[in-house]
PDB file of C-alpha atoms in Angstrom:
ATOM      1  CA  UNK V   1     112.455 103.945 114.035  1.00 78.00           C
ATOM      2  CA  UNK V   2     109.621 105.873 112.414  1.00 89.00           C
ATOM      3  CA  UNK V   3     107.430 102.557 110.565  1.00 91.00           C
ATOM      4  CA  UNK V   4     104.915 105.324 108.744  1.00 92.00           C
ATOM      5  CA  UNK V   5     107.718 106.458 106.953  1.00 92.00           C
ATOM      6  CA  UNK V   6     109.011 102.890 105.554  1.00 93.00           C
ATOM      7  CA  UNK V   7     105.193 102.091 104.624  1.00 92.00           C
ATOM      8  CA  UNK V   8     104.984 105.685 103.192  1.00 90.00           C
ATOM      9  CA  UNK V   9     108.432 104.402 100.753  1.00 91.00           C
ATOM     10  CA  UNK V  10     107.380 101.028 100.007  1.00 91.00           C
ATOM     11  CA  UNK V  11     103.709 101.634  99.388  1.00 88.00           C
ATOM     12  CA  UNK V  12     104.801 103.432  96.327  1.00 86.00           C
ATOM     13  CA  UNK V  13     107.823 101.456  95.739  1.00 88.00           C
ATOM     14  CA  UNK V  14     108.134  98.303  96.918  1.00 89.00           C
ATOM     15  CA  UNK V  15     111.304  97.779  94.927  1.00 90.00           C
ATOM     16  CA  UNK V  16     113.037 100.510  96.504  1.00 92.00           C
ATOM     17  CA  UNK V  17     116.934  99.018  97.742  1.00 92.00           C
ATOM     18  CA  UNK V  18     116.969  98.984 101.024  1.00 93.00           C
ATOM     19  CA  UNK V  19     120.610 100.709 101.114  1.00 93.00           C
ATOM     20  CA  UNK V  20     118.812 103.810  99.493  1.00 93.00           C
ATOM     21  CA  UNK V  21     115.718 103.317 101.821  1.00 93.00           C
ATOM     22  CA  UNK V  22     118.179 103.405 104.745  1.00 93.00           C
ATOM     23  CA  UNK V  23     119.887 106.288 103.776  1.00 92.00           C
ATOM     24  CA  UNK V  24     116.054 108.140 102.944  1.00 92.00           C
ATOM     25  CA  UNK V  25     115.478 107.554 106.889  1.00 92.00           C
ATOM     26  CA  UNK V  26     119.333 108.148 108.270  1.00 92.00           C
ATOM     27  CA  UNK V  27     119.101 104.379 109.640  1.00 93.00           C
ATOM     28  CA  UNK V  28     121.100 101.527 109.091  1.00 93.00           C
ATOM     29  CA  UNK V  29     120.417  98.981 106.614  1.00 93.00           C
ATOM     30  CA  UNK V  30     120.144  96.280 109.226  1.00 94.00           C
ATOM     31  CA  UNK V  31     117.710  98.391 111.611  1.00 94.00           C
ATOM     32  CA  UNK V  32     115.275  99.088 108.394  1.00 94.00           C
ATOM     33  CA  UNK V  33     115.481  95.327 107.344  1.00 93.00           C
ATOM     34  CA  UNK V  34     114.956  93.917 111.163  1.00 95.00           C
ATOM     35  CA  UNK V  35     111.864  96.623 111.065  1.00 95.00           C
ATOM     36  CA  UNK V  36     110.583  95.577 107.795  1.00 94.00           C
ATOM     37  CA  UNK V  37     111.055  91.715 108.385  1.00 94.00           C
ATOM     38  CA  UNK V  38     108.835  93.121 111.924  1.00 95.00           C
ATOM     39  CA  UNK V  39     106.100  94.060 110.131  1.00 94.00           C
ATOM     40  CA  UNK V  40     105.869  91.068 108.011  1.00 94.00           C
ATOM     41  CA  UNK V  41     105.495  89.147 110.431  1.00 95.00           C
ATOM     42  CA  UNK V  42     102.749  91.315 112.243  1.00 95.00           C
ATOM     43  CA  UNK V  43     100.836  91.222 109.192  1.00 94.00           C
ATOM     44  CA  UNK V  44     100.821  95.218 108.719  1.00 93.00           C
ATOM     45  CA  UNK V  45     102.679  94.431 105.037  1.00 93.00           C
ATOM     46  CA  UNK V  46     101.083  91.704 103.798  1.00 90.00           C
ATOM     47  CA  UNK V  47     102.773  91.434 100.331  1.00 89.00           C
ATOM     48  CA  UNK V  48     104.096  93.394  97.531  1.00 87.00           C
ATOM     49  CA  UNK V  49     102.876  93.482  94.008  1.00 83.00           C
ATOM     50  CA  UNK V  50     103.529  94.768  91.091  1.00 83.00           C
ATOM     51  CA  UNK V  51     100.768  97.222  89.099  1.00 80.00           C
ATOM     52  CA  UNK V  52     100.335  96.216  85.952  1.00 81.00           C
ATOM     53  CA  UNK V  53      98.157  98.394  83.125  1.00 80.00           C
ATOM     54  CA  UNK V  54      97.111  94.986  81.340  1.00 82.00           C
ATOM     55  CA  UNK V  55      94.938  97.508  78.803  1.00 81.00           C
ATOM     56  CA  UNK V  56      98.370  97.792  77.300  1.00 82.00           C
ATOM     57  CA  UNK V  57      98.825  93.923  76.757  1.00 88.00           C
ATOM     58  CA  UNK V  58      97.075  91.571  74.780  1.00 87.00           C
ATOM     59  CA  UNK V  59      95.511  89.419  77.940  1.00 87.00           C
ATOM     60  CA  UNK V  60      91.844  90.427  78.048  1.00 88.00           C
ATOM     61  CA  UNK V  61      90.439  90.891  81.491  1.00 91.00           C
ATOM     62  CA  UNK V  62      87.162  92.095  82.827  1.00 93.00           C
ATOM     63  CA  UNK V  63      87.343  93.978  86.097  1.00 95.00           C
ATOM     64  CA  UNK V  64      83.898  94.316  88.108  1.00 97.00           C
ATOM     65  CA  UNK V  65      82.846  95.421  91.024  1.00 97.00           C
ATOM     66  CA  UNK V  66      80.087  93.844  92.859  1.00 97.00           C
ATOM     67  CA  UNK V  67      78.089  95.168  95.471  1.00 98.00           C
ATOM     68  CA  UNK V  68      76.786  92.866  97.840  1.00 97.00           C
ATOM     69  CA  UNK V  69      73.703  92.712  99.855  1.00 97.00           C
ATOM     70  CA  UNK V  70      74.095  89.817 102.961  1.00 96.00           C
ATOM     71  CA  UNK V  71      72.446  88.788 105.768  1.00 93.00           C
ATOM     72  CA  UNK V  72      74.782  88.785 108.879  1.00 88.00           C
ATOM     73  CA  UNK V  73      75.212  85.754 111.129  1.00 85.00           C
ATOM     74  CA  UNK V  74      74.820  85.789 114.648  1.00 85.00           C
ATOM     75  CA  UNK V  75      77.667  85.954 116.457  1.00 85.00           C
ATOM     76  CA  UNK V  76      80.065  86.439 113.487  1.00 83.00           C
ATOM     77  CA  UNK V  77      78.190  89.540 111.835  1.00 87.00           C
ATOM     78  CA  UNK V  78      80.032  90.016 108.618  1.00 94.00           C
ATOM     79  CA  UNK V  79      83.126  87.734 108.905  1.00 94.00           C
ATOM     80  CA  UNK V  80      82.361  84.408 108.079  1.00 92.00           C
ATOM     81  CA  UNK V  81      80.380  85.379 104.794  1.00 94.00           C
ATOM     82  CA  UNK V  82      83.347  87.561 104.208  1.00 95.00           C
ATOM     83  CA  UNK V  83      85.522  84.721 104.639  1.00 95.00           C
ATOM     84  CA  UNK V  84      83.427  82.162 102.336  1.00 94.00           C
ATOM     85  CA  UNK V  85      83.964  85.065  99.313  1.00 96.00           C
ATOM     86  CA  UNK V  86      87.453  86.262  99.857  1.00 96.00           C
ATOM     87  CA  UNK V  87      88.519  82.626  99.555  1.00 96.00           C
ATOM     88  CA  UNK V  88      87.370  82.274  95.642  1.00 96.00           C
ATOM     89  CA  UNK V  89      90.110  82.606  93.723  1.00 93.00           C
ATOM     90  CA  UNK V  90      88.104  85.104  91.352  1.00 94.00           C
ATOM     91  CA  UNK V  91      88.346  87.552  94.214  1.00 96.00           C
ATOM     92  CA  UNK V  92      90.702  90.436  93.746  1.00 95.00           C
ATOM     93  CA  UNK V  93      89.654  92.270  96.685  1.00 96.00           C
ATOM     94  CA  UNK V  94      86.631  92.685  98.918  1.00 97.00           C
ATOM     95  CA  UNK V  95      85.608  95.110 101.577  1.00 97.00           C
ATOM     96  CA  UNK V  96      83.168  96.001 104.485  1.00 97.00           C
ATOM     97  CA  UNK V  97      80.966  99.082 103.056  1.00 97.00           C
ATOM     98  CA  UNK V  98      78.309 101.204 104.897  1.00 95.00           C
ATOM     99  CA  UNK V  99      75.853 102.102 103.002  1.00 94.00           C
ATOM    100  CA  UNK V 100      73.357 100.822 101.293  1.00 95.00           C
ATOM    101  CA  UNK V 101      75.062  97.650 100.655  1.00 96.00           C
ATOM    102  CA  UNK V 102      77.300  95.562 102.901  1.00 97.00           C
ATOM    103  CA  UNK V 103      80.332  94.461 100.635  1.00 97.00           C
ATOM    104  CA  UNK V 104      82.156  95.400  97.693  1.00 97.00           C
ATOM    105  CA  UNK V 105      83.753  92.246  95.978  1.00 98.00           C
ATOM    106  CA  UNK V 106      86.365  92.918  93.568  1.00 97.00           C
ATOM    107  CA  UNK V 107      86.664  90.152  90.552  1.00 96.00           C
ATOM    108  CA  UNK V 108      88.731  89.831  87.419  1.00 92.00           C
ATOM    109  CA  UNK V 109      87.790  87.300  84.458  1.00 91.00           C
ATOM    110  CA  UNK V 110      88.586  86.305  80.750  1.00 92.00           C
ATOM    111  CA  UNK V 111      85.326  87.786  80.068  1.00 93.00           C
ATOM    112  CA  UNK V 112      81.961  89.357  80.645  1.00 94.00           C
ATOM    113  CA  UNK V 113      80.549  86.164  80.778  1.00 95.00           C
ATOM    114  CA  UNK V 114      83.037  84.791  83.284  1.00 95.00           C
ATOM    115  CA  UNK V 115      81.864  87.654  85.740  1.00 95.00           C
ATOM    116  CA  UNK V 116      78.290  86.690  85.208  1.00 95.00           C
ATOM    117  CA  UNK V 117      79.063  83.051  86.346  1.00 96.00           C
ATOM    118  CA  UNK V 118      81.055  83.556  89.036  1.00 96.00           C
ATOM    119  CA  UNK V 119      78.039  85.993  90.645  1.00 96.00           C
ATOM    120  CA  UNK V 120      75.340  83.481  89.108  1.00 96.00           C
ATOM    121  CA  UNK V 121      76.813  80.000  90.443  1.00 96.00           C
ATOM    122  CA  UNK V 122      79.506  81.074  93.584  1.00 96.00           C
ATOM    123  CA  UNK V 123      77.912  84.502  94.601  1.00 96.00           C
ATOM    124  CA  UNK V 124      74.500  84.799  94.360  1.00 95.00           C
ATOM    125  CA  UNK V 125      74.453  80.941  95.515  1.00 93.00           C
ATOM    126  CA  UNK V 126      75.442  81.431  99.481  1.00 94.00           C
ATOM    127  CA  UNK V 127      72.890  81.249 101.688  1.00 91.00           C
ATOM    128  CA  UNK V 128      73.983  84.369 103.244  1.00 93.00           C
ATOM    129  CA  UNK V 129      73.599  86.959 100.208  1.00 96.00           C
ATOM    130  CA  UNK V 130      69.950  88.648  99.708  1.00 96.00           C
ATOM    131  CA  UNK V 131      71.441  90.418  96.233  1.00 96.00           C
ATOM    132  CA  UNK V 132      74.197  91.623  94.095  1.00 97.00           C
ATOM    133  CA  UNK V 133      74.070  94.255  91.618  1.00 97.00           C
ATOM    134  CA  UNK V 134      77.600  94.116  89.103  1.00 97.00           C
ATOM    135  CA  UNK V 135      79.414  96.976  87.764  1.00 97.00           C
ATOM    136  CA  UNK V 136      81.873  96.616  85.356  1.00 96.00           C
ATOM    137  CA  UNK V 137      85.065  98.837  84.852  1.00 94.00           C
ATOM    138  CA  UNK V 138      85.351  99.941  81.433  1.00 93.00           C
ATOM    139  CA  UNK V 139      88.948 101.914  81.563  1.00 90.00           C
ATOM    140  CA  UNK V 140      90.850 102.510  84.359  1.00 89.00           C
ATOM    141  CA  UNK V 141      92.707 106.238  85.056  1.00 90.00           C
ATOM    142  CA  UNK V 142      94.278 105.478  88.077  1.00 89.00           C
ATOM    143  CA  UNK V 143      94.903 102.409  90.345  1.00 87.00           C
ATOM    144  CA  UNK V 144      96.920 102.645  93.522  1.00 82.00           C
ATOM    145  CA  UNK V 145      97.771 105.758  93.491  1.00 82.00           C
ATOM    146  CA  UNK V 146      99.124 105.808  89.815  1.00 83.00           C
ATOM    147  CA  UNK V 147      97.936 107.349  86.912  1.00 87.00           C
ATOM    148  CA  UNK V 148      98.012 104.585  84.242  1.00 85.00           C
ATOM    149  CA  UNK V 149      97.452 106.251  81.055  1.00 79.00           C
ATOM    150  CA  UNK V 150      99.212 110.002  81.852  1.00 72.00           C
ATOM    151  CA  UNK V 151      98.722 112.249  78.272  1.00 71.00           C
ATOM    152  CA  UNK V 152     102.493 112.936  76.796  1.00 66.00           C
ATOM    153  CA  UNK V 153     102.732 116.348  76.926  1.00 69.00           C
ATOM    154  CA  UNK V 154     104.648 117.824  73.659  1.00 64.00           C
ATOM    155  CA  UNK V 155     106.785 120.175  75.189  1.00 69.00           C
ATOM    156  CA  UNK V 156     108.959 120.593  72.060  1.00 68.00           C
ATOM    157  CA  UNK V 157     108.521 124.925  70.634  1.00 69.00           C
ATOM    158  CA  UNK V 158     106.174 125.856  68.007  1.00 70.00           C
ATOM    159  CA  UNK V 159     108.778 127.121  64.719  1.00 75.00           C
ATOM    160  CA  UNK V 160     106.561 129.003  62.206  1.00 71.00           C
ATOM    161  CA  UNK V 161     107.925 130.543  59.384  1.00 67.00           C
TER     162      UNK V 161
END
């Protein structure tokens, strides 16, 4: 069973029925959900989530992306400062970056000011980080590989008299 093509299918739709996923591969149902209920539990899909383009709802949510200066620990390098961040619940996302910083921390909040807090009194705080500099996202185009805000194309003829 080919796994690259059932994380190729449910990477952009994770809602896909599996009859119609099986069929897609020329499988049987029960070999594509033994494989998928596999790679659960080997951690290579680790969830599935739904994108939502919250500019389009009335929630208000800051998205920034923080670049992170640290000092690595002996022994550990990265990993257990990594650990210490990924574990705030303001953190969306956060990755190992080479560069001229070391990681990118993803955060949403209510507001600006949220952001600012979280970096001035979790962040900036460990004993670990030398400096942050915060950027925040002020639209977003595309995220995960789908456009969010696609122009509608009038594709109706031009009558003149």
């Amino acid at each position: 069973m080919n796994r690259e093509a059932i994380l190729d299918v449910l990477e952009k739709n994770s809602r896909i029925d599996l009859a119609d996923l099986a069929l897609m591969l020329g499988e049987s149902e029960a070999a594509v959900a033994n494989e998928i209920a596999d790679m659960e539990k080997e951690h290579i899909v680790c969830g599935y989530h739904t994108l939502i383009n919250w500019d389009k709802t009335s929630r208000e949510k800051v998205t920034a992306l923080i670049e992170v200066k640290v000092t690595p620990q002996r022994g550990n390098g990265f990993d257990a400062i990594a650990e210490r961040i990924y574990n705030y619940n303001e953190v969306h996302a956060l990755y190992l970056m080479s560069g001229n910083f070391d990681l990118t921390v993803i955060i949403e909040g209510k507001t600006m000011k949220d952001v600012a807090l979280f970096v001035a009194n979790k962040l900036s705080s460990l004993e670990s980080v030398l400096s942050t500099s915060t950027h925040f996202v002020l639209k977003k185009y595309k995220d995960h590989g789908t456009v969010l805000d696609a122009p509608h194309n009038d594709e109706r003829m031009l009558v003149s008299p």
